[in-house]
Amino acid sequence: AQSVTQLGSHVSVSEGALVLLRCNYSSSVPPYLFWYVQYPNQGLQLLLKYTTGATLVKGINGFEAEFKKSETSFHLTKPSAHMSDAAEYFCAVSGGRGAQKLVFGQGTRLTINP
Amino acid sequence: DTAVSQTPKYLVTQMGNDKSIKCEQNLGHDTMYWYKQDSKKFLKIMFSYNNKELIINETVPNRFSPKSPDKAHLNLHINSLELGDSAVYFCASSRQGPNYEQYFGPGTRLTVT
């Protein structure tokens, strides 16, 4: 079975500061990893994904994430936070034959302080 | 053009009623899903259909019945609604394969009173 743990249900940073959202996964098969963002009262939007190949993945809005197999981690970063980054962020894993479903972490609410 | 659309956006109903949520995607995807997001924002898969065939049913009560009339549509019918069914329900679609990202609809907020 696959699972995802997001460390910190709420992260608060100042505008212009580094954003770091942590995600650790558990998977018995090579994982496919995703970060989604959810703005209030909206659906989920893909930020970035890791499938195979380069372990540093760049996404939209200046976000990037690095897949570290030895640490079973896929942390999301952004060098400089913007007020518009305030949202709920979800890390998710899928993988394995017949397991075409996303297993989500519990989410991290990102607050940006002016 | 909206990629994945859901209707209605809000649904308020009383316990014991039956209701349906509709979902349509215009992305040409083969696979569609229903997810439930609870009051703590936790998201969990309910069902997955591939080419109109049910492939995932995650121990959802049989009061919930998905129906896929064609590849572009996946509807969710709920019988005998209970208070615990109150949640946001998201439809999603993707190409076939776990390495493909899923595209989500805007969600349907169901409130059972």
XYZ file of C-alpha atoms in Angstrom:
227
model
C 0.000 0.000 0.000
C 1.101 3.541 -0.648
C 0.945 6.466 1.743
C 2.009 10.086 1.990
C 2.901 12.161 5.028
C 3.086 15.919 4.853
C 4.965 17.380 7.780
C 3.213 20.466 9.070
C -0.468 21.056 8.489
C 0.167 24.800 8.493
C 3.236 26.683 7.280
C 3.575 30.445 7.534
C 6.289 32.470 5.779
C 6.930 36.114 5.020
C 6.566 37.478 1.520
C 9.890 37.050 -0.270
C 11.048 34.236 2.015
C 11.829 30.663 1.054
C 8.889 28.265 0.930
C 9.566 24.658 1.978
C 6.717 22.154 2.174
C 7.701 18.664 3.238
C 6.420 15.412 1.809
C 7.488 11.855 2.588
C 6.030 8.841 0.888
C 5.860 5.103 1.314
C 5.594 2.835 -1.699
C 6.513 -0.762 -2.467
C 6.808 0.039 -6.169
C 8.576 2.885 -7.960
C 6.423 5.876 -7.144
C 5.018 8.594 -9.294
C 4.817 11.767 -7.220
C 2.695 14.873 -7.623
C 2.167 18.213 -5.968
C -1.212 19.879 -6.339
C -2.408 23.291 -5.161
C -5.950 24.128 -4.093
C -7.087 27.730 -3.852
C -10.177 28.459 -1.728
C -13.375 27.000 -3.157
C -11.606 25.641 -6.225
C -10.464 22.320 -7.565
C -6.921 21.001 -7.517
C -4.320 22.243 -9.972
C -1.143 20.357 -10.788
C 2.046 22.154 -9.762
C 4.538 19.518 -10.845
C 5.158 15.801 -11.058
C 7.956 13.272 -10.928
C 7.700 10.122 -13.000
C 11.178 9.060 -14.130
C 14.425 10.717 -15.113
C 15.670 13.949 -13.612
C 15.058 14.042 -9.880
C 14.780 17.831 -9.706
C 11.456 18.784 -11.181
C 10.370 22.303 -12.049
C 6.731 23.290 -12.040
C 4.481 26.249 -12.504
C 4.622 29.513 -10.547
C 8.318 29.086 -9.694
C 7.912 25.922 -7.630
C 10.237 22.959 -7.798
C 10.638 19.648 -5.997
C 13.385 17.094 -5.648
C 12.798 13.353 -5.559
C 15.146 11.705 -3.062
C 14.705 7.962 -3.115
C 17.074 7.338 -0.192
C 15.034 9.669 1.987
C 11.649 8.742 0.437
C 10.996 12.451 0.144
C 9.591 14.865 -2.413
C 9.762 18.278 -0.774
C 8.353 21.335 -2.535
C 10.278 24.612 -2.582
C 10.023 28.127 -3.935
C 12.847 30.623 -3.445
C 10.674 33.674 -2.861
C 7.091 33.548 -1.619
C 4.414 35.736 -3.118
C 1.088 36.659 -1.570
C -0.680 34.765 -4.336
C 0.956 31.503 -3.157
C -1.367 31.341 -0.152
C -3.325 28.117 -0.636
C -3.590 24.467 0.407
C -0.902 22.192 -1.016
C -1.231 18.458 -1.446
C 1.436 15.871 -2.128
C 0.228 12.650 -3.762
C 1.623 9.323 -4.881
C 0.517 6.773 -7.423
C 2.109 3.760 -8.995
C 1.955 0.087 -9.519
C -0.069 -1.886 -11.934
C -3.777 -1.403 -11.549
C -3.201 1.301 -8.977
C -4.219 4.257 -11.054
C -5.338 6.370 -8.178
C -3.796 9.215 -6.256
C -3.109 8.709 -2.579
C -2.933 12.137 -0.967
C -1.204 13.524 2.062
C -3.281 15.461 4.553
C -2.388 18.803 2.987
C -0.408 21.828 4.140
C -1.960 25.257 4.381
C 0.516 27.916 3.319
C 0.037 31.406 4.712
C 2.061 34.357 3.426
C 2.680 37.265 5.780
C 3.129 40.724 4.227
C -13.303 25.854 -22.418
C -13.642 24.093 -19.084
C -11.664 20.840 -19.090
C -13.531 19.034 -16.298
C -16.900 20.398 -15.276
C -19.264 19.360 -12.518
C -22.862 20.208 -11.751
C -24.151 21.388 -9.418
C -21.487 23.372 -7.594
C -23.519 23.432 -4.385
C -26.078 20.912 -3.196
C -28.049 21.273 0.023
C -30.478 18.508 0.880
C -32.081 16.673 3.756
C -31.208 13.295 5.207
C -32.799 10.414 3.403
C -33.007 12.139 0.031
C -31.411 10.872 -3.197
C -29.197 13.173 -5.259
C -26.917 13.054 -8.287
C -23.772 14.903 -9.297
C -22.745 15.086 -12.925
C -19.259 15.288 -14.386
C -18.045 15.865 -17.917
C -14.544 16.124 -19.378
C -13.579 17.403 -22.806
C -9.934 16.326 -22.663
C -10.392 13.048 -24.498
C -9.199 11.079 -21.463
C -9.982 7.393 -20.958
C -10.055 7.402 -17.167
C -12.301 9.280 -14.763
C -12.471 9.396 -10.994
C -14.508 10.519 -8.014
C -12.735 11.805 -4.907
C -14.221 12.896 -1.583
C -12.727 15.762 0.423
C -13.860 15.849 4.025
C -14.138 18.786 6.396
C -10.447 18.454 7.283
C -9.508 18.758 3.617
C -8.464 15.112 3.381
C -8.879 13.721 -0.133
C -9.676 10.089 -0.789
C -10.436 8.155 -3.952
C -13.920 6.699 -4.206
C -14.197 5.284 -7.713
C -12.269 5.060 -10.937
C -13.570 4.218 -14.389
C -11.557 3.346 -17.452
C -13.341 3.331 -20.799
C -16.702 3.176 -18.985
C -15.595 0.193 -16.895
C -15.316 0.352 -13.098
C -11.747 -0.410 -12.042
C -11.525 1.002 -8.516
C -14.161 0.925 -5.798
C -12.612 1.945 -2.510
C -14.985 0.369 -0.005
C -17.571 3.027 -0.565
C -21.068 2.306 0.828
C -23.316 0.901 -1.852
C -25.595 3.918 -1.398
C -23.090 5.523 -3.771
C -23.461 4.389 -7.352
C -21.315 5.779 -10.136
C -22.429 5.565 -13.734
C -20.421 6.215 -16.862
C -22.658 6.527 -19.926
C -19.639 7.255 -22.118
C -15.933 8.032 -21.753
C -16.567 11.743 -21.313
C -19.095 11.476 -18.493
C -19.066 10.051 -14.995
C -22.031 10.668 -12.741
C -22.434 9.935 -9.046
C -25.783 9.015 -7.568
C -26.233 8.903 -3.818
C -29.218 7.209 -2.179
C -30.549 7.779 1.323
C -28.207 10.628 2.137
C -26.682 10.758 5.616
C -25.135 13.600 7.600
C -21.695 12.020 7.151
C -21.992 12.357 3.390
C -21.510 16.111 3.712
C -18.250 16.851 1.900
C -16.827 18.245 -1.305
C -16.864 15.751 -4.154
C -14.326 16.134 -6.940
C -14.410 14.572 -10.344
C -11.112 14.098 -12.186
C -9.871 12.638 -15.428
C -6.568 11.483 -16.877
C -4.978 9.440 -19.588
C -4.649 5.765 -18.726
C -1.625 5.026 -16.544
C -0.496 5.983 -13.005
C 2.208 8.285 -14.344
C -0.279 10.717 -15.870
C -1.540 13.691 -13.957
C -5.186 13.974 -13.104
C -7.236 17.025 -13.993
C -9.786 18.014 -11.392
C -13.175 19.613 -11.661
C -14.199 22.554 -9.462
C -15.947 20.332 -6.932
C -19.495 19.921 -5.646
C -20.099 20.941 -2.051
C -22.766 18.633 -0.640
C -24.429 19.618 2.613
C -26.826 17.177 4.228
C -29.084 18.611 6.935
